[in-house]
PDB file of C-alpha atoms and ligand atoms in Angstrom:
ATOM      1  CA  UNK A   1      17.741 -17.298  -6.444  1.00 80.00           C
ATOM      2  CA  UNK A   2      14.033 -17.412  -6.798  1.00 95.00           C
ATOM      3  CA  UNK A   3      13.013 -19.489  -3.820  1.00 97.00           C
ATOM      4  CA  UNK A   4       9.619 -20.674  -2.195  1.00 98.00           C
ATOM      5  CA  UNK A   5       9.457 -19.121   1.659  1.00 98.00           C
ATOM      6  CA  UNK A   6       6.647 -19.126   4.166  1.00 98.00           C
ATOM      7  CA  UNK A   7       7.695 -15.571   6.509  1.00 98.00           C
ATOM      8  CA  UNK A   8       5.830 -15.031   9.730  1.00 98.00           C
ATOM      9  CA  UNK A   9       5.524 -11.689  11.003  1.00 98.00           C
ATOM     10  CA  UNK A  10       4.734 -12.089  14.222  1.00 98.00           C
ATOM     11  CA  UNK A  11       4.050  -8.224  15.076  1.00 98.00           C
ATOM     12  CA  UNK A  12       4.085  -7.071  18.760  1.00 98.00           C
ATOM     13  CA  UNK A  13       2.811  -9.910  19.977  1.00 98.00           C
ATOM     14  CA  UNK A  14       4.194 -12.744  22.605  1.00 98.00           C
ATOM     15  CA  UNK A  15       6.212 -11.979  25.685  1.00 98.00           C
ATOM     16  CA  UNK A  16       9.994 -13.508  25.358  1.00 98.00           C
ATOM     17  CA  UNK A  17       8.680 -16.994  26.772  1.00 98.00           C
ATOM     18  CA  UNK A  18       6.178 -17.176  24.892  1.00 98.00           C
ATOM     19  CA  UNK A  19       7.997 -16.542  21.937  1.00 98.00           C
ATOM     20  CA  UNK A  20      10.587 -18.950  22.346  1.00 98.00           C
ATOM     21  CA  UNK A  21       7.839 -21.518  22.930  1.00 98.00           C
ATOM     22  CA  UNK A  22       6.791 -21.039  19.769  1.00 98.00           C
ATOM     23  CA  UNK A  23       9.481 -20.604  18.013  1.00 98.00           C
ATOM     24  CA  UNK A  24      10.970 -24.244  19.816  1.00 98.00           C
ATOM     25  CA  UNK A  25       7.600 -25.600  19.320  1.00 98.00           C
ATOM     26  CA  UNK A  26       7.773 -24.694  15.763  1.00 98.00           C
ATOM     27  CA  UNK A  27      11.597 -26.382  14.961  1.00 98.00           C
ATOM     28  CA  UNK A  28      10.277 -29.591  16.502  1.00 98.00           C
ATOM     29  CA  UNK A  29       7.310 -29.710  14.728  1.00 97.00           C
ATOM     30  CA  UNK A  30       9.595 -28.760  11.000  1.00 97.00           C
ATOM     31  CA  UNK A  31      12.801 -31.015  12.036  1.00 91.00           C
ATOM     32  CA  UNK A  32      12.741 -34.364  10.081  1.00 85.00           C
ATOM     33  CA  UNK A  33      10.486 -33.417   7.386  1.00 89.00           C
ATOM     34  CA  UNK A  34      11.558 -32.685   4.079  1.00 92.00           C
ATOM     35  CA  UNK A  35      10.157 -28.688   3.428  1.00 96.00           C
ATOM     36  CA  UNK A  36       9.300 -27.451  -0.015  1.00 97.00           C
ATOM     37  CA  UNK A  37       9.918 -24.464   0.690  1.00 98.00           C
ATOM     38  CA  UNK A  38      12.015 -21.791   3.572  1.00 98.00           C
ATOM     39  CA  UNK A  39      10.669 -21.096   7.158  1.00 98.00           C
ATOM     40  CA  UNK A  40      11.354 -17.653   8.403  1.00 98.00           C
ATOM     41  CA  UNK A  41      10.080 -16.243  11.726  1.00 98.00           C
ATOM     42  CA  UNK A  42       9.867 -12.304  12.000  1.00 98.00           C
ATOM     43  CA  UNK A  43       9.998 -11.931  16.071  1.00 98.00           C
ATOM     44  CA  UNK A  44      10.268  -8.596  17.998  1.00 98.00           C
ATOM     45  CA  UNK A  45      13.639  -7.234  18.577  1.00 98.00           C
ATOM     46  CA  UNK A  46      13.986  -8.341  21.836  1.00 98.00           C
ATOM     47  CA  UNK A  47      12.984 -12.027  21.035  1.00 98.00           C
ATOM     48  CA  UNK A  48      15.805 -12.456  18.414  1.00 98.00           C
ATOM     49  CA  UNK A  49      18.552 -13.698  20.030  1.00 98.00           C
ATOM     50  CA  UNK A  50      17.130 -16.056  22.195  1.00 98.00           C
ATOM     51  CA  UNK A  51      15.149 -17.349  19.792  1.00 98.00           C
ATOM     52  CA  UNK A  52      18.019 -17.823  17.241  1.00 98.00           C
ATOM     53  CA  UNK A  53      20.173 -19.546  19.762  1.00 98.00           C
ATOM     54  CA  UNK A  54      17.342 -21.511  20.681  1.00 98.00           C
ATOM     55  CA  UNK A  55      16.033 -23.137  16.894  1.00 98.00           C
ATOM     56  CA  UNK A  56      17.720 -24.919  14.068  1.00 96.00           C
ATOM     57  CA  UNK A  57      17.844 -21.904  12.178  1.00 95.00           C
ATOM     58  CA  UNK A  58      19.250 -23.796   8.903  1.00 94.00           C
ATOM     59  CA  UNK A  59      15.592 -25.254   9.468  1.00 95.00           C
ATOM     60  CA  UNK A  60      13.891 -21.904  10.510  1.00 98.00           C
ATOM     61  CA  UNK A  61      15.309 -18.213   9.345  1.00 98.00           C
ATOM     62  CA  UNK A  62      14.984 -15.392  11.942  1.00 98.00           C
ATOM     63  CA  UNK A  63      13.559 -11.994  10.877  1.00 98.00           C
ATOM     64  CA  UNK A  64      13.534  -8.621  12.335  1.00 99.00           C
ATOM     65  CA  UNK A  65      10.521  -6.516  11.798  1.00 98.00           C
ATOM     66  CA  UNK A  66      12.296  -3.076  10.914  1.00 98.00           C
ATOM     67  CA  UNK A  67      15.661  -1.895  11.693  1.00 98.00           C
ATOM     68  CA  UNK A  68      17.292   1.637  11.906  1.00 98.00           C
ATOM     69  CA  UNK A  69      17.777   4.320   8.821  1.00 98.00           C
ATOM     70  CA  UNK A  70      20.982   5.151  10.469  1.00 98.00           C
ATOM     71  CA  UNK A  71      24.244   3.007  10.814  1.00 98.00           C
ATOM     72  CA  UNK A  72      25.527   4.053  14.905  1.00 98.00           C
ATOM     73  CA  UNK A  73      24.843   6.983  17.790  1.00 98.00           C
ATOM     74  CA  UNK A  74      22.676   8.599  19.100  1.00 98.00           C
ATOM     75  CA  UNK A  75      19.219   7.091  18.243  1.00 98.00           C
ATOM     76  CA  UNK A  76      17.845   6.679  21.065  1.00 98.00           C
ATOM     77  CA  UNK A  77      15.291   3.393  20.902  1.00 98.00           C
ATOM     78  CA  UNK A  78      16.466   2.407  17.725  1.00 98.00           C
ATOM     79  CA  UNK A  79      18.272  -1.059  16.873  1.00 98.00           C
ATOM     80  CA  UNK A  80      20.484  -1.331  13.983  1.00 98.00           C
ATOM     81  CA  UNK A  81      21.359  -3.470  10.801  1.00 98.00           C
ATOM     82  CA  UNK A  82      24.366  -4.576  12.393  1.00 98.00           C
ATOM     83  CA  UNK A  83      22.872  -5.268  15.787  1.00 98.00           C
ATOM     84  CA  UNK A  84      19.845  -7.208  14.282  1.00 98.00           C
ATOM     85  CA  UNK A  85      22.576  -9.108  12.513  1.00 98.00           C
ATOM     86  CA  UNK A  86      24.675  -9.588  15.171  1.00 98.00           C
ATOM     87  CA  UNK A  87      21.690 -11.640  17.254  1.00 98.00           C
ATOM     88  CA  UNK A  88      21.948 -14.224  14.021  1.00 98.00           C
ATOM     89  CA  UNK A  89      18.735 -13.207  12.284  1.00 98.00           C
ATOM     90  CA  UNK A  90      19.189 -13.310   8.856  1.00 98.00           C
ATOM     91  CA  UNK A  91      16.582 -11.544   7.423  1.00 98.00           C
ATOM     92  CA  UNK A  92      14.799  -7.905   7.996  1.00 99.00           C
ATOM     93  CA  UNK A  93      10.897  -6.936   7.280  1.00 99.00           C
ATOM     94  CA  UNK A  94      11.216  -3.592   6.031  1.00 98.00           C
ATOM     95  CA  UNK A  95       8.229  -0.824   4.234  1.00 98.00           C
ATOM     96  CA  UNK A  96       5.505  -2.760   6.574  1.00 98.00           C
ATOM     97  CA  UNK A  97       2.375  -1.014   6.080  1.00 98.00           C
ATOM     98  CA  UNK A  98       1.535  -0.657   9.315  1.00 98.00           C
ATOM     99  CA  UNK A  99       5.341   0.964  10.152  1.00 98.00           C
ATOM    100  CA  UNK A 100       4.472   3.211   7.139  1.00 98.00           C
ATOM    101  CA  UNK A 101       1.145   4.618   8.567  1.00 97.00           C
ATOM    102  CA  UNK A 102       2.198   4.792  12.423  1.00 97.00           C
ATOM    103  CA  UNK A 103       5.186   5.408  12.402  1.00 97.00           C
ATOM    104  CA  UNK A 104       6.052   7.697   9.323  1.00 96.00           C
ATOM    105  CA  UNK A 105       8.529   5.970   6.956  1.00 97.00           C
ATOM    106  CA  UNK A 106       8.658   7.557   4.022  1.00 98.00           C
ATOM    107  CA  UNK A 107      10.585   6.245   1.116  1.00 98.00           C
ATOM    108  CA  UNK A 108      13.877   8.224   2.094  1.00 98.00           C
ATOM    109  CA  UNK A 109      13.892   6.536   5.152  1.00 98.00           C
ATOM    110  CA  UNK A 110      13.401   3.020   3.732  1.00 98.00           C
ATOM    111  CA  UNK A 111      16.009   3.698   0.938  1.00 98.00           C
ATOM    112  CA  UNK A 112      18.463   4.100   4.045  1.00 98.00           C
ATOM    113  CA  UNK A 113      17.105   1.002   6.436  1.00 98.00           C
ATOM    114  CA  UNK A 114      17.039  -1.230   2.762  1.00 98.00           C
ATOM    115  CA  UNK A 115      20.779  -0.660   2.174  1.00 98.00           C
ATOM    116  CA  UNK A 116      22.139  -0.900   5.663  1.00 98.00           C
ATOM    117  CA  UNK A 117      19.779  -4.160   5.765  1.00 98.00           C
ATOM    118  CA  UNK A 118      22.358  -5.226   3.020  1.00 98.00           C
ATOM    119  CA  UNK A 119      25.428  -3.671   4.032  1.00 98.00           C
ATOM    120  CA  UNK A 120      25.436  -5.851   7.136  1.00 98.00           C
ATOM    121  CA  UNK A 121      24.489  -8.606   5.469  1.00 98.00           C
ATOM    122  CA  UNK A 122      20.578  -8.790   6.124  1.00 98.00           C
ATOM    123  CA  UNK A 123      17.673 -10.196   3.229  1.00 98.00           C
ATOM    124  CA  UNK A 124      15.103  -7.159   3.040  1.00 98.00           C
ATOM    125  CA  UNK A 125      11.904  -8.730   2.910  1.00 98.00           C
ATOM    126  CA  UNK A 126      10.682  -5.714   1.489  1.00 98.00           C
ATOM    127  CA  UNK A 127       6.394  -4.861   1.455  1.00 98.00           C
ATOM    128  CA  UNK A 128       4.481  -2.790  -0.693  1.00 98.00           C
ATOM    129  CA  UNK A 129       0.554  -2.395  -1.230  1.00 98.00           C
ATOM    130  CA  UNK A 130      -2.170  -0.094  -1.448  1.00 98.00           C
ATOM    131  CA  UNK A 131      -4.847   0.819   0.573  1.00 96.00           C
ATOM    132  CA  UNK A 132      -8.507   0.247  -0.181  1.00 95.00           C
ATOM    133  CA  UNK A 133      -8.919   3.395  -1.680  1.00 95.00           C
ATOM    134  CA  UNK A 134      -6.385   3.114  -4.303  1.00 97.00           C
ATOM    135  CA  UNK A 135      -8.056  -0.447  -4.994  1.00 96.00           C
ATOM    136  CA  UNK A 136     -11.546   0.582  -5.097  1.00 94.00           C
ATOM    137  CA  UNK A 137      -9.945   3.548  -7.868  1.00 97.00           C
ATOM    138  CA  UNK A 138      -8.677   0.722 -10.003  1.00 97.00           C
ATOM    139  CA  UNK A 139      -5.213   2.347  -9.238  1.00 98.00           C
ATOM    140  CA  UNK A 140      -3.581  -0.369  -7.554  1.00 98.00           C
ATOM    141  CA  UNK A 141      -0.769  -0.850 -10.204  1.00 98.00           C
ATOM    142  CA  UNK A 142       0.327   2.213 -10.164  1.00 98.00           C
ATOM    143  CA  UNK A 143       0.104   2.739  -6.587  1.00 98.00           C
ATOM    144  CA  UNK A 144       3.219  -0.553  -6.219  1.00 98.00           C
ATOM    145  CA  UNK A 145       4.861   0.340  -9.339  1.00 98.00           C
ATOM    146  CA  UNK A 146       5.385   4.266  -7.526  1.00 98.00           C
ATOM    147  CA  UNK A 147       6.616   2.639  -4.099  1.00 98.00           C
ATOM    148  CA  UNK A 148       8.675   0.367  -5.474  1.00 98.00           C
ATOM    149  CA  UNK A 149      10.094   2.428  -8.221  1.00 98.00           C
ATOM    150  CA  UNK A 150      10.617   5.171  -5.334  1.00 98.00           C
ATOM    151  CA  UNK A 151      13.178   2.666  -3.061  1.00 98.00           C
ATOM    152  CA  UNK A 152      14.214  -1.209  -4.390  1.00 98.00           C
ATOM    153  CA  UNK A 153      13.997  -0.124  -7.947  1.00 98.00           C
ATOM    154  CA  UNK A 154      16.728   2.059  -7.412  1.00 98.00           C
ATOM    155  CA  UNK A 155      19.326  -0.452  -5.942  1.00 98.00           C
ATOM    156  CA  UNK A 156      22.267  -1.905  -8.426  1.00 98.00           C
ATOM    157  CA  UNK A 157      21.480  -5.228  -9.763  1.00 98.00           C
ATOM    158  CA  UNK A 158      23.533  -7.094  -7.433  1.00 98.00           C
ATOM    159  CA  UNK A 159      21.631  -5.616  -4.433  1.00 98.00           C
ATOM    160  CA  UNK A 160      18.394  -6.114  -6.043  1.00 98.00           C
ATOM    161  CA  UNK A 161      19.187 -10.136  -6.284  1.00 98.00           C
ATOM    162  CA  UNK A 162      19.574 -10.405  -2.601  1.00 98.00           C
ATOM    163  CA  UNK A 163      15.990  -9.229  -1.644  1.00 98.00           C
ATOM    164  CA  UNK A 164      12.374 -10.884  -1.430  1.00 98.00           C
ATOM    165  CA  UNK A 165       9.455  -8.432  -2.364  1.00 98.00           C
ATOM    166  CA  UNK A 166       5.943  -9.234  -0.437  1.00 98.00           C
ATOM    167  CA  UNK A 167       3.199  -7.870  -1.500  1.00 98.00           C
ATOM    168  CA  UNK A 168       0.829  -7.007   0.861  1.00 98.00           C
ATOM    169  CA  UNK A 169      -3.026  -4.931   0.235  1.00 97.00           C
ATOM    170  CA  UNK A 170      -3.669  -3.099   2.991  1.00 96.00           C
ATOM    171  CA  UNK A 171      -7.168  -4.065   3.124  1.00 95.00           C
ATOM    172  CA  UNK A 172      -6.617  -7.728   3.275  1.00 93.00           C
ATOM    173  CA  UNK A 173      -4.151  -7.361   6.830  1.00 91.00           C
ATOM    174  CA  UNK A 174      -5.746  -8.853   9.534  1.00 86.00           C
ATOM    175  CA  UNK A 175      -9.147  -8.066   8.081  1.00 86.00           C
ATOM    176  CA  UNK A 176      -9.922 -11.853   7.320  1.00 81.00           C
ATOM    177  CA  UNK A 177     -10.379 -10.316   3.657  1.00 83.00           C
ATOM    178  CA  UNK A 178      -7.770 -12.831   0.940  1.00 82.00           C
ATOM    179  CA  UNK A 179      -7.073 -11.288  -2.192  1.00 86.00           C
ATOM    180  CA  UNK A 180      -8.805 -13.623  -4.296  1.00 93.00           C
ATOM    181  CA  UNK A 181      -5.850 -15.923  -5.913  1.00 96.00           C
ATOM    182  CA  UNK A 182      -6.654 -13.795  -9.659  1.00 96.00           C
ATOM    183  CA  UNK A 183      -5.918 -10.376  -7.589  1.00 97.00           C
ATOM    184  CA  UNK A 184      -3.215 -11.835  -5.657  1.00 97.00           C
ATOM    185  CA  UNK A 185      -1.632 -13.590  -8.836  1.00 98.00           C
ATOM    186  CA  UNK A 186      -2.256 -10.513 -11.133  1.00 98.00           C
ATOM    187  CA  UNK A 187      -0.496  -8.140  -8.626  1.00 98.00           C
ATOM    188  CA  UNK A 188       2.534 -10.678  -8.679  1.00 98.00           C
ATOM    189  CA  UNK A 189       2.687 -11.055 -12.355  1.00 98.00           C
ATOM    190  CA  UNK A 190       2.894  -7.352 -12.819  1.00 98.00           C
ATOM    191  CA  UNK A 191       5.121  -6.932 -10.327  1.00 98.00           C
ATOM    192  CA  UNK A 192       7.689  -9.732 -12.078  1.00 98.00           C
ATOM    193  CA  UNK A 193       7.070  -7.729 -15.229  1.00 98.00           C
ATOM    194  CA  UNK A 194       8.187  -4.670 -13.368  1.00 98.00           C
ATOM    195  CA  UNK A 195      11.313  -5.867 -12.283  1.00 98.00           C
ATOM    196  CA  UNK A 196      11.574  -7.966 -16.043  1.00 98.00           C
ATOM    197  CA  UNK A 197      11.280  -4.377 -17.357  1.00 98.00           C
ATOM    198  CA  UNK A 198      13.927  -2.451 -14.714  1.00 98.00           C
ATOM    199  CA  UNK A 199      16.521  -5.614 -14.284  1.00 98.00           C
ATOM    200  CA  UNK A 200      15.708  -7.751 -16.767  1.00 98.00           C
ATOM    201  CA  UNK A 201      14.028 -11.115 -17.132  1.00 98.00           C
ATOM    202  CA  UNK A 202      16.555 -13.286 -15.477  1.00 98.00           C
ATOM    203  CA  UNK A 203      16.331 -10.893 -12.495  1.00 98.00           C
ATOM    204  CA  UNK A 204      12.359 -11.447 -12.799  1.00 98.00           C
ATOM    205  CA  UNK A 205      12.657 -15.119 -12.836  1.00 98.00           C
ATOM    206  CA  UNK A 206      14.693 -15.382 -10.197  1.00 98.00           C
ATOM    207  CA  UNK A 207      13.482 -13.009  -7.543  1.00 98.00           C
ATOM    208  CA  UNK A 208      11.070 -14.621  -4.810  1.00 98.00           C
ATOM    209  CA  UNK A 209       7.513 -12.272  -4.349  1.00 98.00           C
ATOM    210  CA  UNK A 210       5.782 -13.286  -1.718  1.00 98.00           C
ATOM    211  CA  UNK A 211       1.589 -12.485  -0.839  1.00 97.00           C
ATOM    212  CA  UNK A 212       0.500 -11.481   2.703  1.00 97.00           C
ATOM    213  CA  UNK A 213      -2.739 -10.566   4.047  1.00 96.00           C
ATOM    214  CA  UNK A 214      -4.994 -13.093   5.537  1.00 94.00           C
ATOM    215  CA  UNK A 215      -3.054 -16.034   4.382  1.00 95.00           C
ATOM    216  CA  UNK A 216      -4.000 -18.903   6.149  1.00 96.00           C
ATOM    217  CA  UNK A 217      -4.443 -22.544   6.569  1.00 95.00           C
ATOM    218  CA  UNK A 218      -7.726 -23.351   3.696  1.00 96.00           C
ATOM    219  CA  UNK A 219      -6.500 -20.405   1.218  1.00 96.00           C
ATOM    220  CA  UNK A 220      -2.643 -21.028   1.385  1.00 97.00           C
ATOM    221  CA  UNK A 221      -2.415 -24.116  -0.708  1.00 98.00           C
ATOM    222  CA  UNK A 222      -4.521 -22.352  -3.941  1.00 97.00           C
ATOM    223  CA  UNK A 223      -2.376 -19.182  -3.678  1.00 97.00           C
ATOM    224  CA  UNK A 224       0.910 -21.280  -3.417  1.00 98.00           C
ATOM    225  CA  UNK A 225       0.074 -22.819  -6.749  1.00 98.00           C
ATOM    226  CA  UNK A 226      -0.521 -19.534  -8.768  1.00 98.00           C
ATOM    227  CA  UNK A 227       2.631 -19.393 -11.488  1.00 98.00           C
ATOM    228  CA  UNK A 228       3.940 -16.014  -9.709  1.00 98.00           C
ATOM    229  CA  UNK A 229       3.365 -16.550  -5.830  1.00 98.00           C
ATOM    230  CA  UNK A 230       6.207 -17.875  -4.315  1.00 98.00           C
ATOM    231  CA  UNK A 231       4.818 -18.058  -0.731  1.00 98.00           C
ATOM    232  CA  UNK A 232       3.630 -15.961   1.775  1.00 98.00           C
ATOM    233  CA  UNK A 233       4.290 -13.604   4.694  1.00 98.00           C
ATOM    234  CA  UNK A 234       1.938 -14.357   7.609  1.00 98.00           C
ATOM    235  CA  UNK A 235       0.285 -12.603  10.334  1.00 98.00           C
ATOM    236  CA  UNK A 236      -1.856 -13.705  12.531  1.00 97.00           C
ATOM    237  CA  UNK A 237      -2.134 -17.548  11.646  1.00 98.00           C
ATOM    238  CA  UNK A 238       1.905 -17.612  12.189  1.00 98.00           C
ATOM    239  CA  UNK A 239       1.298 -17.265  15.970  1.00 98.00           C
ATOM    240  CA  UNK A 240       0.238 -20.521  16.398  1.00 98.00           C
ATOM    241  CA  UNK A 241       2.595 -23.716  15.451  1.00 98.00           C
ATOM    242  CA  UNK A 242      -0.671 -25.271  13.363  1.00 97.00           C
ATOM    243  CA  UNK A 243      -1.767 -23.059  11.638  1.00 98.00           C
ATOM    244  CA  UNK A 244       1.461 -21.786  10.415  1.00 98.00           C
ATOM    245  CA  UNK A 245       2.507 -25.844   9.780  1.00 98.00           C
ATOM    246  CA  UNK A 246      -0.614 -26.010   7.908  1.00 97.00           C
ATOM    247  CA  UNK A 247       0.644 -23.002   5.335  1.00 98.00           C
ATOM    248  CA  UNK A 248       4.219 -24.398   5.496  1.00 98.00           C
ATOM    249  CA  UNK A 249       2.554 -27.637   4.309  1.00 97.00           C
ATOM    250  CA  UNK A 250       0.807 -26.112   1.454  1.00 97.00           C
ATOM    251  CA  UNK A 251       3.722 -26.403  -0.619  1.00 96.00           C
TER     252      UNK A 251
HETATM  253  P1  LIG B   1      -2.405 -11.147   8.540  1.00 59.03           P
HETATM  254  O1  LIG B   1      -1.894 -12.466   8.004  1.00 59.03           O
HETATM  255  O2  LIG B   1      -2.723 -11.188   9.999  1.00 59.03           O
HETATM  256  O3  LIG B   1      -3.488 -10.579   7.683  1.00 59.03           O
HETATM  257  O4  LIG B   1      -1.164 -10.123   8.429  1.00 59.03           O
HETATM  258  C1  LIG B   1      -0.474 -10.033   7.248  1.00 59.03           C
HETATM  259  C2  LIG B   1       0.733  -9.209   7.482  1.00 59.03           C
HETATM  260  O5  LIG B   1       0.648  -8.010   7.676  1.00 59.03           O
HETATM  261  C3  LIG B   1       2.035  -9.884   7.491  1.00 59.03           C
HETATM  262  O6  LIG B   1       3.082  -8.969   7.450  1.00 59.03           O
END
């Protein structure tokens, strides 16, 4: 079901304490208002279970950041679908760009972490985007419609209704650079049109693609109101309970 959602990704930052101030902070500030839209949180592994014990988190989602390509064993360092589920985070960030370029997942690997995401029960908030290459080539479309076509695209149409796509330009992470609303909006509309064309239109109208990159307080509200941007996943400005208010708010 095609739903409005405001993600933080909170990225290796905050110690546990500070974390679950946040993420406390955060449910007080949310609890009694009427939202227009789902809160999710994406904390570091080790924050996840505290801070799902510790929120309302009918009010506020919890999100891993990644999990493991493989089910069980020996992994060393690695934490599982099942054990990301198992802390009561419902969601999973998966195809990050930034786990792409440092840490090496490739497609394969993401085909594996998106479908143990959903055998355990997990929502793949799954990213795509190009770097600023690819953009300044004018070959940004094909760029998204290749990584997508190379993992979700290939999921049954049940599994393909459970996930949220965010589309995310590598150039505008962290950079302070927003895709203008038309580049943000045209990226989503021929994304919908992708899935329209793989799943059909019912899929297209019902799946949930979010924007990220340098989404914050003054540009939230304009890209919330674009026809095919159904909310945002956040970086830095959901670190502090404000600023990320301020984009829940913009719905
Ligand atoms: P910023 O909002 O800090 O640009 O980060 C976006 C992002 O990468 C969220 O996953």
């Amino acid at each position: 079901m095609r739903k409005n959602i405001v993600a933080g990704n909170w990225k290796m930052n905050k110690t546990l304490q500070e974390g679950l101030n946040l993420a406390t902070e955060l449910n007080a500030a949310l609890a009694d208002t009427k939202l227009n839209c789902d809160v999710v949180i994406g904390t570091p592994f080790i924050h996840l279970a505290s801070v799902a014990a510790s929120i309302d988190t009918k009010v506020i989602g919890v999100a891993a950041q990644n999990c493991a390509d493989k089910e069980s064993g020996a992994y060393t360092g690695e934490i599982s679908a099942a054990m990301v589920k198992s802390t009561g985070a419902d969601y999973v960030i998966l195809g990050h760009s930034e786990r792409r370029e440092y840490y090496g997942e490739t497609s394969e690997k993401l085909n594996s972490k998106v479908a143990l995401a959903l055998a355990n029960g997990l929502i793949p908030i799954y990213c795509c985007g190009e770097a600023l290459e690819v953009r300044n080539a004018d070959e940004q479309n094909a760029y998204v419609k290749n990584q997508l076509e190379e993992t979700v695209f290939n999921l049954s149409t049940d599994d393909f209704s459970k996930i949220v796509i965010a589309y995310e330009p590598i150039w505008a992470i962290g950079t302070g650079v927003t895709a203008s609303t038309e580049q943000a909006q045209e990226m989503l509309a021929f994304i919908r049109g992708l899935i329209a064309y793989q799943f059909g239109k019912d899929m297209a109208e019902n799946t949930s693609i979010l924007y990220g990159g340098s989404c914050n307080a003054k540009n939230a509200a304009e890209l919330f109101a674009q026809p095919d941007i159904d909310g945002g996943l956040i970086g830095g400005a959901s670190l502090k309970v404000a600023d990320f208010k301020a984009i829940i708010d913009a719905f």
